[in-house]
PDB file of C-alpha atoms in Angstrom:
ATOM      1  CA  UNK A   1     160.230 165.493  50.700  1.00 39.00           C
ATOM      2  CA  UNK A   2     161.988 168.494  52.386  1.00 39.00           C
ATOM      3  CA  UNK A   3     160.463 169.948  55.224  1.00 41.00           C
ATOM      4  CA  UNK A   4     158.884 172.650  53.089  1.00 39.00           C
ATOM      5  CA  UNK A   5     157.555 170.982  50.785  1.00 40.00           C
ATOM      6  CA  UNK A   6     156.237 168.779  53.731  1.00 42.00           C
ATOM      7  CA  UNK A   7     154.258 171.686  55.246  1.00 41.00           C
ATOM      8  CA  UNK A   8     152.897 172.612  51.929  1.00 41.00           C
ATOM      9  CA  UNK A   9     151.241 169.442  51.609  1.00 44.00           C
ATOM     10  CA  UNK A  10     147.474 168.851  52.883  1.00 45.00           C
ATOM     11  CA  UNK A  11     148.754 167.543  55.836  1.00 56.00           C
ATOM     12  CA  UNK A  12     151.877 168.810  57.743  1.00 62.00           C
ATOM     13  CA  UNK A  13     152.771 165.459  59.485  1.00 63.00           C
ATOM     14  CA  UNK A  14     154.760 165.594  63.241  1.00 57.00           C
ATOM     15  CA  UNK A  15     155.379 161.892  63.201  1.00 48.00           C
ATOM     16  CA  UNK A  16     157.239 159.750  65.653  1.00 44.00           C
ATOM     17  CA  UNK A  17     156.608 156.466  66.864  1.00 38.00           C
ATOM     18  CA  UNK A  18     153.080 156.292  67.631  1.00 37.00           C
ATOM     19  CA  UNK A  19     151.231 156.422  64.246  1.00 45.00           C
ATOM     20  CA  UNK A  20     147.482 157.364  65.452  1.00 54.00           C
ATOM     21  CA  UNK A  21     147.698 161.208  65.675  1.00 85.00           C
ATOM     22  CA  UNK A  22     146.855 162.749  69.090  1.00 95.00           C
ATOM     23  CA  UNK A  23     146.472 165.903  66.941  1.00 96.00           C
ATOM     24  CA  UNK A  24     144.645 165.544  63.387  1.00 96.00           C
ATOM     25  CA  UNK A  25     143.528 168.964  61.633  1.00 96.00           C
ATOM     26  CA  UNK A  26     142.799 168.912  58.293  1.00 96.00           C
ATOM     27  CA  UNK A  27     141.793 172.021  55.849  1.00 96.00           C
ATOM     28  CA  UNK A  28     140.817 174.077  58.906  1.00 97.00           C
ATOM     29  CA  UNK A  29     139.638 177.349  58.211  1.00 97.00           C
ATOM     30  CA  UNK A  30     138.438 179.707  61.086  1.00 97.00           C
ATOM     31  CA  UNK A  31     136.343 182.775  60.124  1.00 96.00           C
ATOM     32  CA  UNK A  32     135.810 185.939  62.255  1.00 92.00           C
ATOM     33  CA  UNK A  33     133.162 188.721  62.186  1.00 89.00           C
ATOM     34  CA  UNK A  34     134.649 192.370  62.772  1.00 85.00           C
ATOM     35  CA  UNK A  35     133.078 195.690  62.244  1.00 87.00           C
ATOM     36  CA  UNK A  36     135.087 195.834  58.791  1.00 86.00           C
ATOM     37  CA  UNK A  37     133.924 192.502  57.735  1.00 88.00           C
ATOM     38  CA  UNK A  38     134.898 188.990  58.059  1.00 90.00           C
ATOM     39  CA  UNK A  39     138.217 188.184  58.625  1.00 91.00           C
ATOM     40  CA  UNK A  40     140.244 184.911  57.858  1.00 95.00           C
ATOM     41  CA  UNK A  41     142.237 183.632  60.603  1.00 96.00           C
ATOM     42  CA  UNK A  42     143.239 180.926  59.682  1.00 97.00           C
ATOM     43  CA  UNK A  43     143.220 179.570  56.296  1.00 96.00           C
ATOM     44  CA  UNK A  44     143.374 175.738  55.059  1.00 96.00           C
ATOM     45  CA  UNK A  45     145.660 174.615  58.027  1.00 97.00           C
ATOM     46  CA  UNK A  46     146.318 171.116  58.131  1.00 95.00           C
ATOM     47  CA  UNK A  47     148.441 169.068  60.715  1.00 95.00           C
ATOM     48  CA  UNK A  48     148.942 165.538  62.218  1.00 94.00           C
ATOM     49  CA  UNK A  49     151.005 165.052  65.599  1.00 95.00           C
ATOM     50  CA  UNK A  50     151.409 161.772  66.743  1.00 94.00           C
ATOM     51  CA  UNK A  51     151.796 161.114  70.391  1.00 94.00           C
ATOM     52  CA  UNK A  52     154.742 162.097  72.423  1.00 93.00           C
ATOM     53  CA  UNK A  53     155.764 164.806  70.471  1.00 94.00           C
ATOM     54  CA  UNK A  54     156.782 167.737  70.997  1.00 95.00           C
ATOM     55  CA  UNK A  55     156.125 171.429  68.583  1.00 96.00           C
ATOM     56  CA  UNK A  56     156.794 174.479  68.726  1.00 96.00           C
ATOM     57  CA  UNK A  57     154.470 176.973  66.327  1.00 97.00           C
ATOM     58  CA  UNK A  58     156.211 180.191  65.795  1.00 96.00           C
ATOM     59  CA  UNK A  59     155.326 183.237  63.607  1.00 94.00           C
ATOM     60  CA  UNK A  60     154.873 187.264  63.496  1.00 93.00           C
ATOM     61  CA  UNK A  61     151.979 188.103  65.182  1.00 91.00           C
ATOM     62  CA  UNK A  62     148.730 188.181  63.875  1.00 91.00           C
ATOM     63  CA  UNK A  63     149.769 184.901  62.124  1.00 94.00           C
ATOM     64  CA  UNK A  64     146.989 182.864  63.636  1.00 95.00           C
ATOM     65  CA  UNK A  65     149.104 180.802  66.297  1.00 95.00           C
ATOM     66  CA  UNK A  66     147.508 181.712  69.359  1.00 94.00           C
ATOM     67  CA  UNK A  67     144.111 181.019  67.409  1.00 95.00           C
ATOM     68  CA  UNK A  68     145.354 177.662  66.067  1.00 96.00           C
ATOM     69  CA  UNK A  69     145.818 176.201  69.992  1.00 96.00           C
ATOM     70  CA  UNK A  70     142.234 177.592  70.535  1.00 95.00           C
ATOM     71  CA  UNK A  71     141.080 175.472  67.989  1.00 97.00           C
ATOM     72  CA  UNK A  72     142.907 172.331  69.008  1.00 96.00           C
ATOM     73  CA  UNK A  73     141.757 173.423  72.857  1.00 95.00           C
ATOM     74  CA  UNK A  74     137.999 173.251  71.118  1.00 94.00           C
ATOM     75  CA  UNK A  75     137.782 176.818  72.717  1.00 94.00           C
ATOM     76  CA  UNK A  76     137.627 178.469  69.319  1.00 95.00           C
ATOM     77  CA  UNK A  77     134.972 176.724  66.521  1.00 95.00           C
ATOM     78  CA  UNK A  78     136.519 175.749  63.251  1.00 96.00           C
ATOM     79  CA  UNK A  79     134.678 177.755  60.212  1.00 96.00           C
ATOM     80  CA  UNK A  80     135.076 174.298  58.222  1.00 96.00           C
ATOM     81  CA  UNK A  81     137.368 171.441  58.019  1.00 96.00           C
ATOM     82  CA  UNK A  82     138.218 168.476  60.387  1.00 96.00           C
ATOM     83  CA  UNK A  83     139.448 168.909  63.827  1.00 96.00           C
ATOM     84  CA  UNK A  84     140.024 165.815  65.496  1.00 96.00           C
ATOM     85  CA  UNK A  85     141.898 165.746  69.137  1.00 96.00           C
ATOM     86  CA  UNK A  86     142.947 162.649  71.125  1.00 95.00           C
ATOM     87  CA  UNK A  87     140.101 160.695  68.650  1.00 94.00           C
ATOM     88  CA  UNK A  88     137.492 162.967  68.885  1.00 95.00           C
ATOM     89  CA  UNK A  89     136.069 164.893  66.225  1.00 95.00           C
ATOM     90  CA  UNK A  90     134.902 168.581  67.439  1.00 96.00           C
ATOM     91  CA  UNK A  91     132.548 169.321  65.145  1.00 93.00           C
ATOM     92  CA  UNK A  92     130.434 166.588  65.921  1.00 94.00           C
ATOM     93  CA  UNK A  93     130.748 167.645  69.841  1.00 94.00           C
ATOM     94  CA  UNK A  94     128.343 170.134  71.730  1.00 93.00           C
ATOM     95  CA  UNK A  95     130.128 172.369  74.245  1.00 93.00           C
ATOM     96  CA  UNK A  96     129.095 170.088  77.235  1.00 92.00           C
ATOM     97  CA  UNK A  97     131.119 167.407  75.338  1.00 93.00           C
ATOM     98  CA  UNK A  98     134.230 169.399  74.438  1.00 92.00           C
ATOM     99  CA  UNK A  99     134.320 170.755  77.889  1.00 90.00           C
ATOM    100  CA  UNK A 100     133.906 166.703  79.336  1.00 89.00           C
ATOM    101  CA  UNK A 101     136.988 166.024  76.274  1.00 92.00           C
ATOM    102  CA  UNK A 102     139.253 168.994  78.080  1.00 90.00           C
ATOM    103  CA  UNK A 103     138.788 168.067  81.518  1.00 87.00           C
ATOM    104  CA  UNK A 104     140.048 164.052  80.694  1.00 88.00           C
ATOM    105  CA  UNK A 105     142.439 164.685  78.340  1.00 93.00           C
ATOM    106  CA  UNK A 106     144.223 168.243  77.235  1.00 94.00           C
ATOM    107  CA  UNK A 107     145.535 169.975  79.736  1.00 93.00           C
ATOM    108  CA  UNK A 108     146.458 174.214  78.436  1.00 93.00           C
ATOM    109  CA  UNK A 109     148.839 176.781  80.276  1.00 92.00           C
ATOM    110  CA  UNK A 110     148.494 180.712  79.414  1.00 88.00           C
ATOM    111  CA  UNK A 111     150.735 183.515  79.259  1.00 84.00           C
ATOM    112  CA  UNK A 112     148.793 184.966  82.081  1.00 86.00           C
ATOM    113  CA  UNK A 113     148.036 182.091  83.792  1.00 87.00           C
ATOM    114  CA  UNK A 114     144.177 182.208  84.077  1.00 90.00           C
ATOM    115  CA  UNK A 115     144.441 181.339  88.128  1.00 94.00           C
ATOM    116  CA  UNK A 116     141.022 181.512  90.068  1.00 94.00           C
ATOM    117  CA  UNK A 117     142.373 184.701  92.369  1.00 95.00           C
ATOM    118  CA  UNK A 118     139.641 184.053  95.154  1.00 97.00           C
ATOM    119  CA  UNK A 119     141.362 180.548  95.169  1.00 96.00           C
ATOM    120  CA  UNK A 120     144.200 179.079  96.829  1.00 97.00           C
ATOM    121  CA  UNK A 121     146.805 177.158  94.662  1.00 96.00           C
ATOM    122  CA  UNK A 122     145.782 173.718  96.172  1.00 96.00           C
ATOM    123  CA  UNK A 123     142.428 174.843  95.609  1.00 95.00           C
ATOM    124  CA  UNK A 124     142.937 175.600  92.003  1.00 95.00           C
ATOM    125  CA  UNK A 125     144.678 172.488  90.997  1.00 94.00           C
ATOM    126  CA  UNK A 126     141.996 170.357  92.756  1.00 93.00           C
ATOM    127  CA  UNK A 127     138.573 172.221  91.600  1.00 87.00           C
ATOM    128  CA  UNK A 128     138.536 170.700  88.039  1.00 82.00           C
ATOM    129  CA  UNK A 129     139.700 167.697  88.865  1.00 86.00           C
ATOM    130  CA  UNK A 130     137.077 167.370  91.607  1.00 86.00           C
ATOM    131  CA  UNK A 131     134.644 168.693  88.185  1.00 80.00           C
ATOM    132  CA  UNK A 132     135.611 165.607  86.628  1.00 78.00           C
ATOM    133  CA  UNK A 133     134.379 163.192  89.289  1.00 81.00           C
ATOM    134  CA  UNK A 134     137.979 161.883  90.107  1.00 79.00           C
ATOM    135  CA  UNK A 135     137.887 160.243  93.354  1.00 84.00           C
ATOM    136  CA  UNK A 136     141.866 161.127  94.246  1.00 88.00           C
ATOM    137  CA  UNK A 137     141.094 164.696  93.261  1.00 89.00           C
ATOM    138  CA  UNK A 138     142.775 165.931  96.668  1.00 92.00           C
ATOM    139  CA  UNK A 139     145.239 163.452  96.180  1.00 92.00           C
ATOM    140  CA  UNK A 140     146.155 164.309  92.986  1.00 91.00           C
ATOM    141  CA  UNK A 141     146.475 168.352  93.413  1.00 93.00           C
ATOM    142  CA  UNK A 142     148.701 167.605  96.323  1.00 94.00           C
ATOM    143  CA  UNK A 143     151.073 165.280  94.306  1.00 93.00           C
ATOM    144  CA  UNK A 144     151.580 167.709  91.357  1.00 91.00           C
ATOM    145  CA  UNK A 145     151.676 170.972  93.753  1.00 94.00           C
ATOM    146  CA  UNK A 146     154.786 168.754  95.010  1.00 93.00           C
ATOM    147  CA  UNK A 147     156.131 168.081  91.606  1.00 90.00           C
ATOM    148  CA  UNK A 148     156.487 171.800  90.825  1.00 92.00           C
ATOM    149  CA  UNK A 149     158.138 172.680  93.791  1.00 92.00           C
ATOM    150  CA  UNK A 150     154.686 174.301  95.722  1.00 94.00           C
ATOM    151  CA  UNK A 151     153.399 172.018  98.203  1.00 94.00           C
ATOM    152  CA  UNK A 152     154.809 174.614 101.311  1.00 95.00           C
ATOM    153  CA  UNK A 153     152.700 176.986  99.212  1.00 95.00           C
ATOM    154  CA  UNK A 154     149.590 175.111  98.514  1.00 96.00           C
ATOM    155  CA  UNK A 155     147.735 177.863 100.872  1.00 97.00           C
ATOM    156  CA  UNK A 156     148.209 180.863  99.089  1.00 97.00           C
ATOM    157  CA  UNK A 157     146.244 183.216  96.677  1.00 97.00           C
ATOM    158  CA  UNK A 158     147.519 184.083  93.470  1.00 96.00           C
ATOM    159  CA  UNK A 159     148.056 187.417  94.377  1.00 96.00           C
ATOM    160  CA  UNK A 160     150.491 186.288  97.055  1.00 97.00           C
ATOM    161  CA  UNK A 161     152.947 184.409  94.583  1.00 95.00           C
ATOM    162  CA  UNK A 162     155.262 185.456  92.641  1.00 94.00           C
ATOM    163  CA  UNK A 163     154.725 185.151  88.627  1.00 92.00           C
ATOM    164  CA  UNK A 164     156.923 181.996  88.598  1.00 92.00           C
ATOM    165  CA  UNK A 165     154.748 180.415  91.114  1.00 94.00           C
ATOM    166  CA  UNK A 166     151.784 181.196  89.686  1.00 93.00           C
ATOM    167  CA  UNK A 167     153.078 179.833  86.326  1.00 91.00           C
ATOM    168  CA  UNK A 168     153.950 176.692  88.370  1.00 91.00           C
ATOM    169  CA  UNK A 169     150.601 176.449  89.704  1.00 94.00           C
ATOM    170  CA  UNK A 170     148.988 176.759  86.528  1.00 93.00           C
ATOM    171  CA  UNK A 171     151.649 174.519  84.570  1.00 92.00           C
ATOM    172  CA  UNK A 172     150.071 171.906  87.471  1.00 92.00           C
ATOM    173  CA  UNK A 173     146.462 172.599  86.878  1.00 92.00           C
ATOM    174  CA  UNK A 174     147.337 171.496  83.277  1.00 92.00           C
ATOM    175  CA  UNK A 175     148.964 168.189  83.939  1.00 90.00           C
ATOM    176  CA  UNK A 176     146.933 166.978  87.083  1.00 87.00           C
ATOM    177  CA  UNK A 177     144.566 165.049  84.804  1.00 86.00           C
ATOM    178  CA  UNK A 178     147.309 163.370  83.017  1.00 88.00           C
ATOM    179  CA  UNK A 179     146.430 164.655  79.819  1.00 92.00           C
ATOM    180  CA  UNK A 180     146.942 163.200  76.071  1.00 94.00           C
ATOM    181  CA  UNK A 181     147.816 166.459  74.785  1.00 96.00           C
ATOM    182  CA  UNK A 182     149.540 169.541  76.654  1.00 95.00           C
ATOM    183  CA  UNK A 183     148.595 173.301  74.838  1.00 96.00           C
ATOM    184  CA  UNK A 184     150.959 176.043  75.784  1.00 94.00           C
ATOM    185  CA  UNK A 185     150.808 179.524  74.455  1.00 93.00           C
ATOM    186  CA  UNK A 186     153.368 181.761  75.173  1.00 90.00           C
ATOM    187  CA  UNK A 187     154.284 180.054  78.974  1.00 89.00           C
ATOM    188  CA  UNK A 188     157.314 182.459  79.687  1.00 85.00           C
ATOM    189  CA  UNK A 189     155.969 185.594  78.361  1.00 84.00           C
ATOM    190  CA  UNK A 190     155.130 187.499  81.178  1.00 83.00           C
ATOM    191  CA  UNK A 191     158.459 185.991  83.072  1.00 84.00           C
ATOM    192  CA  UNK A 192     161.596 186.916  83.507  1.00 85.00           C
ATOM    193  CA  UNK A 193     164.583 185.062  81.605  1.00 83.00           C
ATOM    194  CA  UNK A 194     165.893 183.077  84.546  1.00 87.00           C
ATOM    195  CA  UNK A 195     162.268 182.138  86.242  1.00 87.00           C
ATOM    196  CA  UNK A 196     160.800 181.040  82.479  1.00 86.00           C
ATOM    197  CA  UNK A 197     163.787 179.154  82.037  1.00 89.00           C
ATOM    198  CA  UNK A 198     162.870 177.024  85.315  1.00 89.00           C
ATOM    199  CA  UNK A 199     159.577 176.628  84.333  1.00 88.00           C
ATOM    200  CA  UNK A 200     160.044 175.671  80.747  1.00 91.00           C
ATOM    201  CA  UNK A 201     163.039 172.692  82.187  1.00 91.00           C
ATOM    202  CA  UNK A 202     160.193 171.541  84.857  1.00 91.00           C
ATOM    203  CA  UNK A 203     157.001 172.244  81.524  1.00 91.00           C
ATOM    204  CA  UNK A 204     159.431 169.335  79.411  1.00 93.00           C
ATOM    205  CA  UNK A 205     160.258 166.817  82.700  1.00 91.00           C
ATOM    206  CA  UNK A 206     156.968 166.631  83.368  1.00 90.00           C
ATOM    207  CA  UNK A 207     155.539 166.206  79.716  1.00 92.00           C
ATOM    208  CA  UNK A 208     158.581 163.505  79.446  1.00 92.00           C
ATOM    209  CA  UNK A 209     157.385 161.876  82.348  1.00 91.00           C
ATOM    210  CA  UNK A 210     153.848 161.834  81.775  1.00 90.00           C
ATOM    211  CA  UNK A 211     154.099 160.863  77.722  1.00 92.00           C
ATOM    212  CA  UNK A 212     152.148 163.441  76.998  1.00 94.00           C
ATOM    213  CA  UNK A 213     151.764 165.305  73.557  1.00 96.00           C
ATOM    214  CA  UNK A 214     153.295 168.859  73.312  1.00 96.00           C
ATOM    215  CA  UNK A 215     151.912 172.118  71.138  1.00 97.00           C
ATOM    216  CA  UNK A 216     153.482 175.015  72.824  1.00 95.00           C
ATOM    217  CA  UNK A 217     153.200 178.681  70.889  1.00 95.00           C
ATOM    218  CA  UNK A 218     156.097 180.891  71.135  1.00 93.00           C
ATOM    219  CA  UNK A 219     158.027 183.883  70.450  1.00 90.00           C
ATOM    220  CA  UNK A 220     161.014 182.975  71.775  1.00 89.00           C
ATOM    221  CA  UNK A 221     163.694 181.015  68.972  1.00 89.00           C
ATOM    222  CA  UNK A 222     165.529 179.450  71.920  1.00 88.00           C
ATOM    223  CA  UNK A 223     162.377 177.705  72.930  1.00 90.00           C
ATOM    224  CA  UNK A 224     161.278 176.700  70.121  1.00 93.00           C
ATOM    225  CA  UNK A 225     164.321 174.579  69.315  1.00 92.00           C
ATOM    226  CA  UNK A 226     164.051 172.478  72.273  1.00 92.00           C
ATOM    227  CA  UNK A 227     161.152 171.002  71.181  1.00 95.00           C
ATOM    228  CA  UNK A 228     161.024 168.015  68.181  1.00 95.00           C
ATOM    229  CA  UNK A 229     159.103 169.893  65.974  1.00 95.00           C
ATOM    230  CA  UNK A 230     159.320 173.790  64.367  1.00 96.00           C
ATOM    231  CA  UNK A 231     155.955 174.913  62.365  1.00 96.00           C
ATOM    232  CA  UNK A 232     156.110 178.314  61.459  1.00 96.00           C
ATOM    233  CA  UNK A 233     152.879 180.481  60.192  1.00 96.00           C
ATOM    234  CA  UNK A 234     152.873 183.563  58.105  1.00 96.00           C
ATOM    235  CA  UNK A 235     149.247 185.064  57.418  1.00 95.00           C
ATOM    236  CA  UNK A 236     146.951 181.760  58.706  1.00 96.00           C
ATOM    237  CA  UNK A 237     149.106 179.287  56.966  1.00 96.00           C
ATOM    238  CA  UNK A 238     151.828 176.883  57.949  1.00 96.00           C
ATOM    239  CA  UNK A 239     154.591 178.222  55.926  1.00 96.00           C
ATOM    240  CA  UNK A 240     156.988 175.590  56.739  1.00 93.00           C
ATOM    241  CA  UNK A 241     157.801 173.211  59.077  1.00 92.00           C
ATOM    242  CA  UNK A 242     161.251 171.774  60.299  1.00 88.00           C
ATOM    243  CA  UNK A 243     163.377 169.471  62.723  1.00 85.00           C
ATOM    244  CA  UNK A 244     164.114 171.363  66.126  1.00 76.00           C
ATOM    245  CA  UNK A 245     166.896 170.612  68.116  1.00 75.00           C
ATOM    246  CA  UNK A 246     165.174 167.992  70.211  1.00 74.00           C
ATOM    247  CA  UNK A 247     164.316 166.190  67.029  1.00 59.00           C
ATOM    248  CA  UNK A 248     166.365 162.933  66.632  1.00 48.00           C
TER     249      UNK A 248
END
């Protein structure tokens, strides 16, 4: 099956070693009320990503990427279909639950970072793991504000980092829980070449090194063929999917 014919299948499979997906969507549809009407996102998507990989979703804009990862995130409720993360299925979760599912096991970074500004960075690694009931919460936020490079910084506000730090900061928010699955949507895009280049080599050690999943949304072709994984959407659809350059 070639890699287009693949995506046009109901299910675009990501497979690798692990065979139970950490990602499972199938027919998702996601329907949104506007003053002209309703309007379909996205439209019969349908995807399996089995652990450890890495993909890369590309596409125009207003091609329903950045609302796929919202769906994955449970942040966004599928119209219909089955979205099942890391095991669980979302429809059958209330929001208590999905929030409980996010805080254990997918971690998300955002183009603009989403940093608590009345916060330090220590601060805003630590608060949801210390919302989770971990007992090495402190511990924890101090180990990965290390791993990125920010434990001499661990006493700042947002406002008094740069945007690489802050990226860093958030990038560590995201992995302190050690999650299953790692969402990414558009990490570098309010970066400069050189600094998103840093953080995207420190985004892939640390998602080697913790075996988590990757989904990472992009604009950027470069990016997107470092990961195992290409699945490109046009108008709500996976239009095709294909090796990257990290694929083996």
């Amino acid at each position: 099956m070639t890699p287009v014919e693949e995506a046009q299948a109901p299910h675009a499979a990501v497979t690798g070693a692990v065979a139970e997906g950490v990602v499972h969507l199938d027919d998702v549809r996601l329907t949104l009320s506007s003053r002209a009407g309703p309007v379909e996102i996205l439209r019969g998507v349908g995807l399996d990503v089995a652990a450890g990989r890495s993909v890369a979703v590309v596409g125009p804009s207003g091609s329903g990427k950045t609302s796929l990862l919202m769906v994955m995130a449970g942040l966004e409720r599928a119209t219909s279909g089955t979205v099942r993360i890391v095991g669980e299925d979302f429809a059958a979760l209330g929001e208590d639950q999905l929030a409980a599912v996010r805080g254990r096991h997918v971690g998300i970074v955002f183009q603009s970072f989403h940093l608590v500004p009345t916060m330090t960075a220590f601060e805003n690694v630590a608060l949801p793991l210390e919302l989770t009931g971990r007992g090495d919460a402190l511990e924890r936020a101090l180990a990965l504000l290390a791993d990125v490079g920010l434990a001499a910084r661990m006493d700042h506000y947002p406002a008094q980092l740069s945007g690489g730090e802050q990226q860093r900061v958030a990038l560590a928010r995201a992995l302190a829980p050690r999650p299953r699955l790692l969402l990414a949507d558009e990490p570098t895009g309010n970066l400069d070449g050189k600094t998103g280049e840093a953080v995207i080599d420190l985004l892939f050690r640390l998602k080697t090194r913790d075996k988590a999943t990757l989904v990472l949304v992009t604009h950027d072709e470069a990016l997107a063929q470092r990961c195992d994984t290409l699945v490109r959407m046009a108008d709500g659809r996976i239009a095709s999917m294909s090796d990257g350059g990290a694929a083996s």
